[in-house]
Amino acid sequence: MTGPYCSQCGEKKFTHHDYSLGHFAEETLDVFTHFDSKFLRTLKMLLTKPGELSNAYFHGGRSRYTKPLTLFVILNLFFFIIQPHTGLLSYRYADYMKFPHYAALVRNHLTLTGESPQSYVARFNANQQNQKKSLLLVSIPVLAVVMAILFIGTSRTYAEHLVFLVQVYAFLLIFLAALAGLTFLLPWLIGSPPHQVNQFFRSEMVIIIPMIAALTIYIYSGLRRAYEASRLRAALTAVVLACAVGPLTGLFLNLLFFVTFWTT
């Protein structure tokens, strides 16, 4: 410490002012304003320039934006606040019990433990909602493998595919949140009873069709910008990846049951 900062790591030498309540308040304010500006800048770039965040992350400028995984976690938490109002990922205990093999597993478990069905249902549904928030991350590395196969022979790495797809999924969460918002606005805009609009949007196909269309367009634009892919390659890759989200959602719902079952 020959000056106010360490020449090796940049750590600031503390003074009496740094221990004051006023300085603590300044730092707290700076953290929140810095986070807000950074996060809003990231959202704007995510929505207006698909693929540009991947360029910034790997080719310089990443410090101006929220880290990909941090962005995904924040949006993931926000989405699952409103997710119960959508028809996507809405499976609960009663939905799983329509399948004989799931019902048999639960019956055997209740026979062994002696727990009442009412108590188990409440615990299962509560645990399942928590598991959803983390298990959605499983889809990203799986889809990155598909992407790695599609880009085999190029200089693109698996890490690049992961970063790109984290941002694709972040866009998907925003898109789904916007669809959920329509369930609140449409009754007022078109004069229909709220329960009819909610029933319409709880149909999974109503969500999946526009979701695949939006993902195809977004991935195509992102690949053109971040990967400098040709129009044909970008279009084919976008269609494959967008359509793969459907089967991955089915895998997610099956995995969700077993993880919830084993941890309830």
Tab-separated table of C-alpha atoms in Angstrom:
chain	number	residue	atom	x	y	z
A	1	MET	CA	0.000	0.000	0.000
A	2	THR	CA	2.073	2.884	-1.276
A	3	GLY	CA	-0.990	4.911	-2.287
A	4	PRO	CA	-4.805	4.929	-1.923
A	5	TYR	CA	-5.111	1.696	-4.001
A	6	CYS	CA	-3.202	-1.610	-4.038
A	7	SER	CA	-0.999	-1.880	-7.115
A	8	GLN	CA	-1.662	-5.646	-7.358
A	9	CYS	CA	-5.415	-6.047	-6.930
A	10	GLY	CA	-6.836	-2.508	-6.958
A	11	GLU	CA	-8.271	-2.761	-3.417
A	12	LYS	CA	-8.927	0.688	-1.942
A	13	LYS	CA	-7.228	1.607	1.322
A	14	PHE	CA	-9.959	2.348	3.853
A	15	THR	CA	-10.161	5.747	5.542
A	16	HIS	CA	-12.318	6.956	8.426
A	17	HIS	CA	-14.888	8.167	5.891
A	18	ASP	CA	-15.313	4.621	4.542
A	19	TYR	CA	-16.582	3.504	7.966
A	20	SER	CA	-19.160	6.282	8.235
A	21	LEU	CA	-22.902	5.788	7.904
A	22	GLY	CA	-22.979	8.397	5.141
A	23	HIS	CA	-20.494	6.408	3.039
A	24	PHE	CA	-22.505	3.219	3.599
A	25	ALA	CA	-25.624	5.021	2.340
A	26	GLU	CA	-23.700	6.280	-0.724
A	27	GLU	CA	-22.513	2.772	-1.588
A	28	THR	CA	-25.991	1.305	-1.099
A	29	LEU	CA	-27.513	3.909	-3.414
A	30	ASP	CA	-24.775	3.300	-5.976
A	31	VAL	CA	-25.396	-0.468	-5.958
A	32	PHE	CA	-29.114	-0.052	-6.653
A	33	THR	CA	-28.764	2.671	-9.306
A	34	HIS	CA	-25.905	0.804	-10.987
A	35	PHE	CA	-27.887	-2.432	-10.981
A	36	ASP	CA	-30.999	-0.733	-12.365
A	37	SER	CA	-29.186	1.001	-15.207
A	38	LYS	CA	-27.208	-2.130	-16.062
A	39	PHE	CA	-30.230	-4.406	-15.934
A	40	LEU	CA	-32.432	-2.067	-17.978
A	41	ARG	CA	-29.661	-1.623	-20.539
A	42	THR	CA	-29.383	-5.427	-20.757
A	43	LEU	CA	-33.133	-5.857	-21.218
A	44	LYS	CA	-33.201	-3.249	-23.964
A	45	MET	CA	-30.350	-4.965	-25.810
A	46	LEU	CA	-31.905	-8.403	-25.270
A	47	LEU	CA	-35.200	-7.366	-26.859
A	48	THR	CA	-34.025	-5.022	-29.612
A	49	LYS	CA	-30.802	-6.682	-30.832
A	50	PRO	CA	-30.901	-10.477	-30.523
A	51	GLY	CA	-27.406	-11.932	-30.270
A	52	GLU	CA	-25.690	-8.649	-29.419
A	53	LEU	CA	-25.295	-9.638	-25.739
A	54	SER	CA	-23.415	-12.755	-26.855
A	55	ASN	CA	-21.079	-10.575	-28.918
A	56	ALA	CA	-20.504	-8.304	-25.932
A	57	TYR	CA	-19.853	-11.248	-23.631
A	58	PHE	CA	-17.213	-12.900	-25.821
A	59	HIS	CA	-15.742	-10.000	-27.758
A	60	GLY	CA	-15.669	-7.136	-25.262
A	61	GLY	CA	-18.159	-4.888	-23.506
A	62	ARG	CA	-19.598	-7.444	-21.057
A	63	SER	CA	-19.071	-5.142	-18.050
A	64	ARG	CA	-21.858	-2.864	-19.316
A	65	TYR	CA	-24.446	-5.649	-19.100
A	66	THR	CA	-25.845	-8.060	-16.529
A	67	LYS	CA	-24.161	-11.478	-16.650
A	68	PRO	CA	-26.145	-14.052	-18.659
A	69	LEU	CA	-26.868	-16.426	-15.772
A	70	THR	CA	-27.748	-13.569	-13.407
A	71	LEU	CA	-30.139	-12.190	-16.022
A	72	PHE	CA	-31.762	-15.586	-16.444
A	73	VAL	CA	-32.172	-16.145	-12.689
A	74	ILE	CA	-33.796	-12.730	-12.190
A	75	LEU	CA	-36.220	-13.231	-15.083
A	76	ASN	CA	-36.848	-16.822	-14.002
A	77	LEU	CA	-37.977	-15.699	-10.553
A	78	PHE	CA	-40.158	-12.981	-12.055
A	79	PHE	CA	-41.737	-15.403	-14.530
A	80	PHE	CA	-42.676	-17.938	-11.884
A	81	ILE	CA	-44.528	-15.259	-9.970
A	82	ILE	CA	-46.917	-14.908	-12.906
A	83	GLN	CA	-46.581	-18.461	-14.303
A	84	PRO	CA	-49.672	-19.766	-12.438
A	85	HIS	CA	-51.743	-17.392	-14.609
A	86	THR	CA	-50.594	-19.061	-17.845
A	87	GLY	CA	-51.313	-22.444	-19.372
A	88	LEU	CA	-47.627	-23.306	-19.725
A	89	LEU	CA	-45.869	-25.560	-17.205
A	90	SER	CA	-49.128	-25.622	-15.262
A	91	TYR	CA	-49.088	-29.330	-14.372
A	92	ARG	CA	-49.992	-30.010	-10.774
A	93	TYR	CA	-50.698	-33.119	-8.700
A	94	ALA	CA	-54.162	-33.694	-10.198
A	95	ASP	CA	-52.791	-33.546	-13.761
A	96	TYR	CA	-50.126	-36.158	-13.058
A	97	MET	CA	-52.615	-38.488	-11.407
A	98	LYS	CA	-54.363	-38.939	-14.775
A	99	PHE	CA	-51.428	-41.166	-15.767
A	100	PRO	CA	-51.607	-44.682	-14.234
A	101	HIS	CA	-47.844	-45.095	-13.643
A	102	TYR	CA	-47.607	-41.815	-11.734
A	103	ALA	CA	-50.738	-42.611	-9.716
A	104	ALA	CA	-49.376	-46.060	-8.806
A	105	LEU	CA	-46.116	-44.576	-7.507
A	106	VAL	CA	-47.991	-42.136	-5.291
A	107	ARG	CA	-50.386	-44.810	-3.981
A	108	ASN	CA	-47.486	-47.051	-3.002
A	109	HIS	CA	-45.755	-44.146	-1.289
A	110	LEU	CA	-48.851	-43.221	0.719
A	111	THR	CA	-49.372	-46.855	1.698
A	112	LEU	CA	-45.829	-47.052	3.059
A	113	THR	CA	-45.860	-43.707	4.878
A	114	GLY	CA	-49.485	-43.676	6.046
A	115	GLU	CA	-49.795	-39.987	5.161
A	116	SER	CA	-53.238	-38.688	4.235
A	117	PRO	CA	-53.774	-37.863	0.522
A	118	GLN	CA	-54.888	-34.305	1.399
A	119	SER	CA	-51.674	-33.586	3.279
A	120	TYR	CA	-49.504	-35.078	0.538
A	121	VAL	CA	-51.239	-33.132	-2.248
A	122	ALA	CA	-50.610	-29.825	-0.476
A	123	ARG	CA	-46.932	-30.633	0.089
A	124	PHE	CA	-46.472	-31.958	-3.462
A	125	ASN	CA	-47.891	-28.835	-5.134
A	126	ALA	CA	-45.897	-26.472	-2.916
A	127	ASN	CA	-42.653	-28.381	-3.540
A	128	GLN	CA	-43.333	-28.631	-7.264
A	129	GLN	CA	-43.604	-24.863	-7.661
A	130	ASN	CA	-40.158	-24.487	-6.089
A	131	GLN	CA	-38.635	-27.211	-8.260
A	132	LYS	CA	-39.889	-25.527	-11.448
A	133	LYS	CA	-37.647	-22.534	-10.857
A	134	SER	CA	-34.438	-24.546	-10.932
A	135	LEU	CA	-35.276	-27.392	-13.304
A	136	LEU	CA	-35.896	-25.063	-16.255
A	137	LEU	CA	-32.115	-24.581	-16.299
A	138	VAL	CA	-31.787	-28.241	-17.351
A	139	SER	CA	-33.219	-27.417	-20.768
A	140	ILE	CA	-30.397	-25.010	-21.614
A	141	PRO	CA	-27.380	-27.397	-21.575
A	142	VAL	CA	-29.460	-30.054	-23.357
A	143	LEU	CA	-30.396	-27.613	-26.114
A	144	ALA	CA	-26.773	-26.444	-26.261
A	145	VAL	CA	-25.797	-30.022	-27.201
A	146	VAL	CA	-28.233	-29.848	-30.125
A	147	MET	CA	-26.736	-26.527	-31.114
A	148	ALA	CA	-23.190	-27.919	-30.880
A	149	ILE	CA	-24.172	-30.710	-33.293
A	150	LEU	CA	-25.705	-28.222	-35.734
A	151	PHE	CA	-22.520	-26.108	-35.657
A	152	ILE	CA	-20.064	-28.998	-35.723
A	153	GLY	CA	-16.992	-28.208	-37.789
A	154	THR	CA	-17.095	-24.513	-36.956
A	155	SER	CA	-14.942	-22.663	-34.434
A	156	ARG	CA	-17.897	-22.126	-32.088
A	157	THR	CA	-17.508	-23.563	-28.582
A	158	TYR	CA	-20.044	-25.162	-26.260
A	159	ALA	CA	-19.679	-22.187	-23.893
A	160	GLU	CA	-20.752	-19.821	-26.663
A	161	HIS	CA	-23.850	-21.934	-27.290
A	162	LEU	CA	-24.681	-21.865	-23.562
A	163	VAL	CA	-24.407	-18.087	-23.341
A	164	PHE	CA	-26.468	-17.608	-26.484
A	165	LEU	CA	-29.204	-19.980	-25.297
A	166	VAL	CA	-29.367	-18.450	-21.811
A	167	GLN	CA	-30.244	-15.199	-23.533
A	168	VAL	CA	-32.749	-16.965	-25.799
A	169	TYR	CA	-34.458	-18.431	-22.739
A	170	ALA	CA	-34.393	-15.025	-21.060
A	171	PHE	CA	-36.270	-13.653	-24.082
A	172	LEU	CA	-38.673	-16.605	-23.871
A	173	LEU	CA	-39.475	-15.801	-20.229
A	174	ILE	CA	-40.214	-12.176	-21.139
A	175	PHE	CA	-42.405	-13.314	-24.041
A	176	LEU	CA	-44.368	-15.689	-21.801
A	177	ALA	CA	-44.741	-12.994	-19.170
A	178	ALA	CA	-46.186	-10.702	-21.841
A	179	LEU	CA	-48.673	-13.405	-22.853
A	180	ALA	CA	-49.681	-13.773	-19.228
A	181	GLY	CA	-50.247	-10.024	-19.083
A	182	LEU	CA	-52.758	-10.369	-21.908
A	183	THR	CA	-54.975	-12.464	-19.642
A	184	PHE	CA	-55.472	-9.358	-17.513
A	185	LEU	CA	-55.804	-6.821	-20.351
A	186	LEU	CA	-57.965	-8.674	-22.894
A	187	PRO	CA	-61.159	-8.848	-20.796
A	188	TRP	CA	-61.059	-5.060	-20.536
A	189	LEU	CA	-60.069	-4.519	-24.201
A	190	ILE	CA	-62.590	-6.864	-25.860
A	191	GLY	CA	-65.293	-6.897	-23.219
A	192	SER	CA	-65.224	-10.646	-22.610
A	193	PRO	CA	-65.714	-12.211	-19.173
A	194	PRO	CA	-62.317	-12.754	-17.474
A	195	HIS	CA	-62.948	-16.461	-16.889
A	196	GLN	CA	-63.403	-17.070	-20.643
A	197	VAL	CA	-60.124	-15.338	-21.466
A	198	ASN	CA	-58.304	-17.222	-18.712
A	199	GLN	CA	-59.673	-20.541	-19.945
A	200	PHE	CA	-58.536	-19.707	-23.489
A	201	PHE	CA	-54.974	-18.883	-22.399
A	202	ARG	CA	-54.753	-21.947	-20.173
A	203	SER	CA	-54.784	-24.071	-23.309
A	204	GLU	CA	-51.185	-25.175	-23.831
A	205	MET	CA	-51.440	-25.034	-27.641
A	206	VAL	CA	-52.459	-21.365	-27.468
A	207	ILE	CA	-49.136	-20.725	-25.743
A	208	ILE	CA	-46.917	-23.127	-27.721
A	209	ILE	CA	-47.779	-21.964	-31.266
A	210	PRO	CA	-46.921	-18.262	-30.819
A	211	MET	CA	-43.978	-19.278	-28.620
A	212	ILE	CA	-42.397	-21.371	-31.386
A	213	ALA	CA	-43.006	-18.593	-33.929
A	214	ALA	CA	-41.424	-15.945	-31.676
A	215	LEU	CA	-38.455	-18.181	-30.837
A	216	THR	CA	-37.814	-18.963	-34.499
A	217	ILE	CA	-37.670	-15.281	-35.422
A	218	TYR	CA	-35.570	-14.389	-32.368
A	219	ILE	CA	-33.056	-17.218	-32.801
A	220	TYR	CA	-32.721	-16.475	-36.521
A	221	SER	CA	-31.920	-12.817	-35.834
A	222	GLY	CA	-29.554	-13.770	-33.009
A	223	LEU	CA	-27.609	-16.257	-35.124
A	224	ARG	CA	-27.262	-13.764	-37.935
A	225	ARG	CA	-25.829	-11.175	-35.538
A	226	ALA	CA	-23.812	-13.231	-33.031
A	227	TYR	CA	-22.688	-16.162	-35.215
A	228	GLU	CA	-22.667	-14.366	-38.575
A	229	ALA	CA	-24.467	-17.435	-39.920
A	230	SER	CA	-25.806	-17.501	-43.457
A	231	ARG	CA	-29.532	-16.939	-43.939
A	232	LEU	CA	-30.104	-20.610	-44.753
A	233	ARG	CA	-28.109	-21.942	-41.814
A	234	ALA	CA	-29.652	-19.456	-39.419
A	235	ALA	CA	-33.173	-20.296	-40.626
A	236	LEU	CA	-32.711	-24.077	-40.395
A	237	THR	CA	-31.049	-23.854	-36.975
A	238	ALA	CA	-33.752	-21.519	-35.686
A	239	VAL	CA	-36.541	-23.882	-36.765
A	240	VAL	CA	-34.817	-26.925	-35.237
A	241	LEU	CA	-34.079	-25.199	-31.924
A	242	ALA	CA	-37.525	-23.612	-31.633
A	243	CYS	CA	-39.272	-26.910	-32.358
A	244	ALA	CA	-36.982	-28.716	-29.900
A	245	VAL	CA	-38.378	-26.583	-27.085
A	246	GLY	CA	-41.665	-28.553	-27.287
A	247	PRO	CA	-40.140	-32.007	-26.613
A	248	LEU	CA	-37.879	-30.464	-23.974
A	249	THR	CA	-40.960	-29.085	-22.251
A	250	GLY	CA	-42.382	-32.618	-22.151
A	251	LEU	CA	-39.099	-33.911	-20.741
A	252	PHE	CA	-39.156	-31.086	-18.214
A	253	LEU	CA	-42.668	-32.013	-17.022
A	254	ASN	CA	-41.712	-35.681	-16.587
A	255	LEU	CA	-38.508	-34.810	-14.781
A	256	LEU	CA	-40.423	-32.329	-12.661
A	257	PHE	CA	-42.746	-35.065	-11.405
A	258	PHE	CA	-39.940	-37.412	-10.386
A	259	VAL	CA	-37.841	-34.739	-8.699
A	260	THR	CA	-40.892	-33.459	-6.810
A	261	PHE	CA	-41.941	-37.012	-5.911
A	262	TRP	CA	-38.480	-37.927	-4.600
A	263	THR	CA	-38.147	-34.730	-2.555
A	264	THR	CA	-41.663	-34.497	-1.100
